[in-house]
Coordinates of N, CA and C in Angstrom, one line a residue:
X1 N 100.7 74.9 104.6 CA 100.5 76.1 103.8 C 100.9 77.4 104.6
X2 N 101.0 78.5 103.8 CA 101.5 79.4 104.5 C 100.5 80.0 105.9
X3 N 100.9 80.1 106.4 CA 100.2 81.0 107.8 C 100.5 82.3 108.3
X4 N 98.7 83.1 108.2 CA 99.5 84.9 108.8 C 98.8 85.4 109.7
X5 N 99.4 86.0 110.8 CA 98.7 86.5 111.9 C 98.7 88.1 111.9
X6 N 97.6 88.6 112.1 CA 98.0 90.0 112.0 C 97.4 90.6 113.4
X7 N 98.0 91.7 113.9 CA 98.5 92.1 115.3 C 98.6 93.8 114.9
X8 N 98.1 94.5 116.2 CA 98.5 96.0 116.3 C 97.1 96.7 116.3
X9 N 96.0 95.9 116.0 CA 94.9 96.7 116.0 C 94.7 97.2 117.3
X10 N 93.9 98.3 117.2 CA 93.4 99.3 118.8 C 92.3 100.1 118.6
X11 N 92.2 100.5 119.6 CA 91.2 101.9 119.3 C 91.7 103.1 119.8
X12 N 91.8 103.9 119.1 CA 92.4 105.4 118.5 C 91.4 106.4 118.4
X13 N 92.9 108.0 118.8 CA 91.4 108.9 118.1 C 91.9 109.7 117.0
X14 N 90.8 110.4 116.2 CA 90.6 110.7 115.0 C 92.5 111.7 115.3
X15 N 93.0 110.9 113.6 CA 94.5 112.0 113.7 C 95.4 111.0 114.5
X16 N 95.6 110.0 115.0 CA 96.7 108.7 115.7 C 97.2 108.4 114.6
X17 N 98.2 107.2 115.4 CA 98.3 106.4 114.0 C 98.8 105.3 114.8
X18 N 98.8 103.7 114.1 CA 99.0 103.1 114.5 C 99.8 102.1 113.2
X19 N 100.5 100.5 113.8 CA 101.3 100.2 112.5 C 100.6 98.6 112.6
X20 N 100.0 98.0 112.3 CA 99.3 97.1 112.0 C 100.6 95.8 111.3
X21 N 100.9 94.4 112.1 CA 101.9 94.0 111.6 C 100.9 92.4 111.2
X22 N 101.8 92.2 109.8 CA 101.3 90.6 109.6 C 102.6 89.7 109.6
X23 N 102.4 89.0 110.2 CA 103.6 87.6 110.6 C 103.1 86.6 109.7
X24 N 104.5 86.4 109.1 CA 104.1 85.1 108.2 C 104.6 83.5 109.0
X25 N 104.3 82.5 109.3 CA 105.0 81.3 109.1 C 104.7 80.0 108.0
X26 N 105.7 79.5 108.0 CA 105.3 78.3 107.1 C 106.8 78.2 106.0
X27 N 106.3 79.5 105.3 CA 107.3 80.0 103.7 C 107.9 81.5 103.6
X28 N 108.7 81.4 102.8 CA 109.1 83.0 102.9 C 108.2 83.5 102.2
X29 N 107.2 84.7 102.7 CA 107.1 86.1 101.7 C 107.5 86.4 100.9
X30 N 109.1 86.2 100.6 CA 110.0 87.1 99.5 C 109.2 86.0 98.2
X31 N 108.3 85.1 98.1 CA 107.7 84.8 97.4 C 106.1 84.8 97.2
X32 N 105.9 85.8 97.7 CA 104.3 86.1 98.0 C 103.9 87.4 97.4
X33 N 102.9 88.0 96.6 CA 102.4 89.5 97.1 C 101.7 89.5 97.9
X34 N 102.1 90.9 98.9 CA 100.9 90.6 100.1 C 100.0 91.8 100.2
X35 N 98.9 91.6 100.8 CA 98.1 92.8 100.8 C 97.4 93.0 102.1
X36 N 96.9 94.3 102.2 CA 95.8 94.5 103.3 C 94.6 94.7 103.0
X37 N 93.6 94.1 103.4 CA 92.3 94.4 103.5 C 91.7 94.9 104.5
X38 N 90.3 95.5 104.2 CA 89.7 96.0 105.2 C 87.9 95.9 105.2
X39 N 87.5 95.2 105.9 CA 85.9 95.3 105.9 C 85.0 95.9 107.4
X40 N 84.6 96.7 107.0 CA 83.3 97.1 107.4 C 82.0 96.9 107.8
X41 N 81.7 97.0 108.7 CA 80.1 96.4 108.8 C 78.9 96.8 107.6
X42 N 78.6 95.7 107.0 CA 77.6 96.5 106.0 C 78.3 96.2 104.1
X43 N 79.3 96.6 104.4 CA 80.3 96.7 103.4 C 81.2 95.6 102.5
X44 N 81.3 95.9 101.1 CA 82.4 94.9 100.3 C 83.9 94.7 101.7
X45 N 84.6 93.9 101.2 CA 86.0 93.9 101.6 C 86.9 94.4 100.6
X46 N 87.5 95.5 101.0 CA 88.2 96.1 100.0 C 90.1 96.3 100.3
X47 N 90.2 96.8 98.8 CA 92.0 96.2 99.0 C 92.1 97.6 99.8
X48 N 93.0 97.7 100.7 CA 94.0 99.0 101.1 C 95.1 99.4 100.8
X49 N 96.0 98.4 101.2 CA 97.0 98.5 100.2 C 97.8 96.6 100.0
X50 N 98.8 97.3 98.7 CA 99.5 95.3 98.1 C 100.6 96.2 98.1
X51 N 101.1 94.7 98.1 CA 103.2 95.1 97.6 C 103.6 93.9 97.0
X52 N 104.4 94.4 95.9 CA 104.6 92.9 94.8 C 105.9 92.2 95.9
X53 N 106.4 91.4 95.1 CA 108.0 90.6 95.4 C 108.8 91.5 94.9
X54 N 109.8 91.2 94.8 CA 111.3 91.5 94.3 C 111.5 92.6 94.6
X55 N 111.6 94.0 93.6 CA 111.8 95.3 94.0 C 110.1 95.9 94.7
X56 N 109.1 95.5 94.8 CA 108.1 95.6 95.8 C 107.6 96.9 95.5
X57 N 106.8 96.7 93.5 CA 105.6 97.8 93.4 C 104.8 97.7 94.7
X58 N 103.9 99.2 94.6 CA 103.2 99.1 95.6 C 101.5 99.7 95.0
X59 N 100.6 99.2 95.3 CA 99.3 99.8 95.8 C 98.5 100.7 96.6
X60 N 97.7 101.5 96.4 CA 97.5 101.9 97.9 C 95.6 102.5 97.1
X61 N 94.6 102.1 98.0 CA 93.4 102.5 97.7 C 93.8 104.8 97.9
X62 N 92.9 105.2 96.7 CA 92.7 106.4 96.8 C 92.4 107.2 98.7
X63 N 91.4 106.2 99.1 CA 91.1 107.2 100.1 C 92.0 107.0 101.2
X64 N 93.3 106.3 100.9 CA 94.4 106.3 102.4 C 95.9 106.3 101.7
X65 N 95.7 107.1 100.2 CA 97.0 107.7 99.6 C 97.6 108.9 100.9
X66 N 98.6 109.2 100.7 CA 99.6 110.0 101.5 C 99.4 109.6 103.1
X67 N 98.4 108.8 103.7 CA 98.1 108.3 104.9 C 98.5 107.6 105.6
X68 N 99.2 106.1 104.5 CA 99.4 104.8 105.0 C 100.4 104.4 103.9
X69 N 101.2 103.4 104.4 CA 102.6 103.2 103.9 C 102.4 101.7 104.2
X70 N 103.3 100.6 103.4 CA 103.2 99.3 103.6 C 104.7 98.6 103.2
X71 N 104.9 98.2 104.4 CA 106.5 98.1 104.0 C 107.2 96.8 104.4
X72 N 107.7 95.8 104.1 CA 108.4 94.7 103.6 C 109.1 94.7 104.7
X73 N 109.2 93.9 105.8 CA 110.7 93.4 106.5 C 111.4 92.2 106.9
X74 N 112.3 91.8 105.5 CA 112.8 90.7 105.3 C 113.0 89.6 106.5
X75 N 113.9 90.3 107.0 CA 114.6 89.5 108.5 C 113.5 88.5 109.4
X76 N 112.3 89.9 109.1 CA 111.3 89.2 110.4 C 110.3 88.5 109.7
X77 N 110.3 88.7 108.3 CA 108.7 87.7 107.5 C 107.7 88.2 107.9
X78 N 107.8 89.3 107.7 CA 106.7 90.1 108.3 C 106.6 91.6 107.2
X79 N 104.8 92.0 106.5 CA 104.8 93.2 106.2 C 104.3 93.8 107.1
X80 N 104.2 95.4 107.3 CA 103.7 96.1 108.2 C 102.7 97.4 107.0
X81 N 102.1 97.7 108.2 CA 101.3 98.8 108.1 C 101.1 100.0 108.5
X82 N 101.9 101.2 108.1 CA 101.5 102.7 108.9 C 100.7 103.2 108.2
X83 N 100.0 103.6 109.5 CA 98.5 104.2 109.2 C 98.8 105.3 110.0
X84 N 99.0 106.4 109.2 CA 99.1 107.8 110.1 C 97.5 108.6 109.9
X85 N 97.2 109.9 110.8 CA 96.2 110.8 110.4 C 95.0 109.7 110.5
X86 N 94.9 109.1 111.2 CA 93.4 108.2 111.3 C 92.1 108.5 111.0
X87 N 91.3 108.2 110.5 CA 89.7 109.0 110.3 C 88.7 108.0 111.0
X88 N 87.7 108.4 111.7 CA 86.3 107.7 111.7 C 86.1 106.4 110.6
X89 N 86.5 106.8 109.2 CA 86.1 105.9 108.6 C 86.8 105.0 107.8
X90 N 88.0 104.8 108.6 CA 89.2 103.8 108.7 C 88.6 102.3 109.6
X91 N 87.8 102.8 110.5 CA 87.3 101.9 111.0 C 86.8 100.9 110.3
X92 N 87.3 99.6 110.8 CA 87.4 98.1 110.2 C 87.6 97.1 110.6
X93 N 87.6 95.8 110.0 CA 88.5 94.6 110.3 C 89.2 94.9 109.1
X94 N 90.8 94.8 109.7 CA 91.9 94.4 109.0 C 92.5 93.1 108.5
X95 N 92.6 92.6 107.4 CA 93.1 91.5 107.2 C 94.2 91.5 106.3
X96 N 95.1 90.7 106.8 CA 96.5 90.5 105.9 C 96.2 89.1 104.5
X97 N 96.4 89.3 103.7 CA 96.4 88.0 102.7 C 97.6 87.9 101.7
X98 N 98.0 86.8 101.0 CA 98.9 86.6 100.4 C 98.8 86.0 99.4
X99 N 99.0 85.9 98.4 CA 99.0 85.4 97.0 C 100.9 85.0 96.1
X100 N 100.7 83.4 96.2 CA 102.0 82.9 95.9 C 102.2 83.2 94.5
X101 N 103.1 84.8 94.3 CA 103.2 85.4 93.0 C 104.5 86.4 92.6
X102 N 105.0 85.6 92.1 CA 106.6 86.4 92.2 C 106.3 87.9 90.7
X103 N 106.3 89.0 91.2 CA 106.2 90.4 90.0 C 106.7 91.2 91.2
X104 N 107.2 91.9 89.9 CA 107.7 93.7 90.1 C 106.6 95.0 90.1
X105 N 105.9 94.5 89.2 CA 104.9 95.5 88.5 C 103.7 95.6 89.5
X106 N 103.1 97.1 89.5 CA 102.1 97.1 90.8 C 101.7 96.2 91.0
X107 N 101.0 95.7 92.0 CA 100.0 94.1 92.2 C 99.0 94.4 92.2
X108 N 97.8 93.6 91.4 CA 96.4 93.7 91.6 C 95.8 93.9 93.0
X109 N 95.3 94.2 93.3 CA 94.8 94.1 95.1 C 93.4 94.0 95.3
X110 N 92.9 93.0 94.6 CA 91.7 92.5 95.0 C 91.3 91.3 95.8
X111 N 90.9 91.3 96.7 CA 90.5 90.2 97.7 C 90.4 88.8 97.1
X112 N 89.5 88.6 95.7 CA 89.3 87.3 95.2 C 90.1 86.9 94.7
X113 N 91.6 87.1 94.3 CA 92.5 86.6 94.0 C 93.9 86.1 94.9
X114 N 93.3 86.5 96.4 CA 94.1 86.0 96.9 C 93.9 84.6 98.0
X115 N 95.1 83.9 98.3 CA 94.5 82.6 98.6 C 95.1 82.3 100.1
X116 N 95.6 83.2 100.7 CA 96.1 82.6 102.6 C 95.6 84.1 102.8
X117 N 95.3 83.9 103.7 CA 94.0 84.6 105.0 C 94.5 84.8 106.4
X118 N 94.6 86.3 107.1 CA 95.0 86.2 108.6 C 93.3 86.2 109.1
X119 N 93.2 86.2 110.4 CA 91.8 86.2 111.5 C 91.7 87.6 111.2
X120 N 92.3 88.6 111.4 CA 91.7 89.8 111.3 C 92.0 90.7 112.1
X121 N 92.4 92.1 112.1 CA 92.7 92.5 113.8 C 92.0 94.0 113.6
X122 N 91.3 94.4 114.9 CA 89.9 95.3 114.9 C 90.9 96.6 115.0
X123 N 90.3 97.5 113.5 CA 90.9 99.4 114.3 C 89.7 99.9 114.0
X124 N 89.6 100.5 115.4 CA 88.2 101.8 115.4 C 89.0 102.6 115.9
X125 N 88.4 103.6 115.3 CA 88.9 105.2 115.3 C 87.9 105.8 116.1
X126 N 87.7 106.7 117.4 CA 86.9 107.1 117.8 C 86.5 108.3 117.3
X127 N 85.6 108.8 117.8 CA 84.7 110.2 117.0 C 83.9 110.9 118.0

């Protein structure tokens, strides 16, 4: 099955930015939507941002619009993640997941619908 590792996490301060990458092996992506998640101590796991297949609608939660960007790079099988303007409460485990679903049209980005899983990679934002 497919496999994803996600890499780039650190700890930052408030206003950084960092680019958070997930590596796929196994299958191509170009048949996947993929997404980011992020959970919190305490807290649901929530979407951050998805990106469909083909022309690659995109998602992005309200509180990391104009902040964070999610962008597709064929060659390497790998999506990435810029995260500019950092806040305190960005702070998270990040997870990459993937859902074998070929659309154009925004992608749902909710956690329970997705079915391959990275470990997670830690960003704290200091304060």
């Amino acid at each position: 099955q497919l496999q994803l590792v996600e890499s780039g996490g650190a700890l930052v301060q408030p206003g950084g930015s960092l680019r958070l990458s997930c590596a796929a092996s196994g299958f191509s992506l170009d048949y996947y939507t993929v997404g980011w998640f992020r959970q919190a101590p305490g807290k649901e796991r929530e979407g951050v941002s998805c990106i469909s297949t083909g022309v690659g609608s995109t998602y992005y939660a309200d509180s990391v619009k104009g902040r964070f960007t999610i962008v597709r790079d064929k060659a390497k099988n790998t999506v990435f993640l810029h995260m500019n303007s950092l806040r305190p409460e960005d702070t998270a485990i990040y997870y990459c997941a993937a859902r074998r679903l070929i659309t154009t049209v925004q992608p749902t980005c909710v956690p329970r619908i997705f079915g391959s899983w990275g470990q997670g990679t830690q960003v704290t934002v200091s304060s």
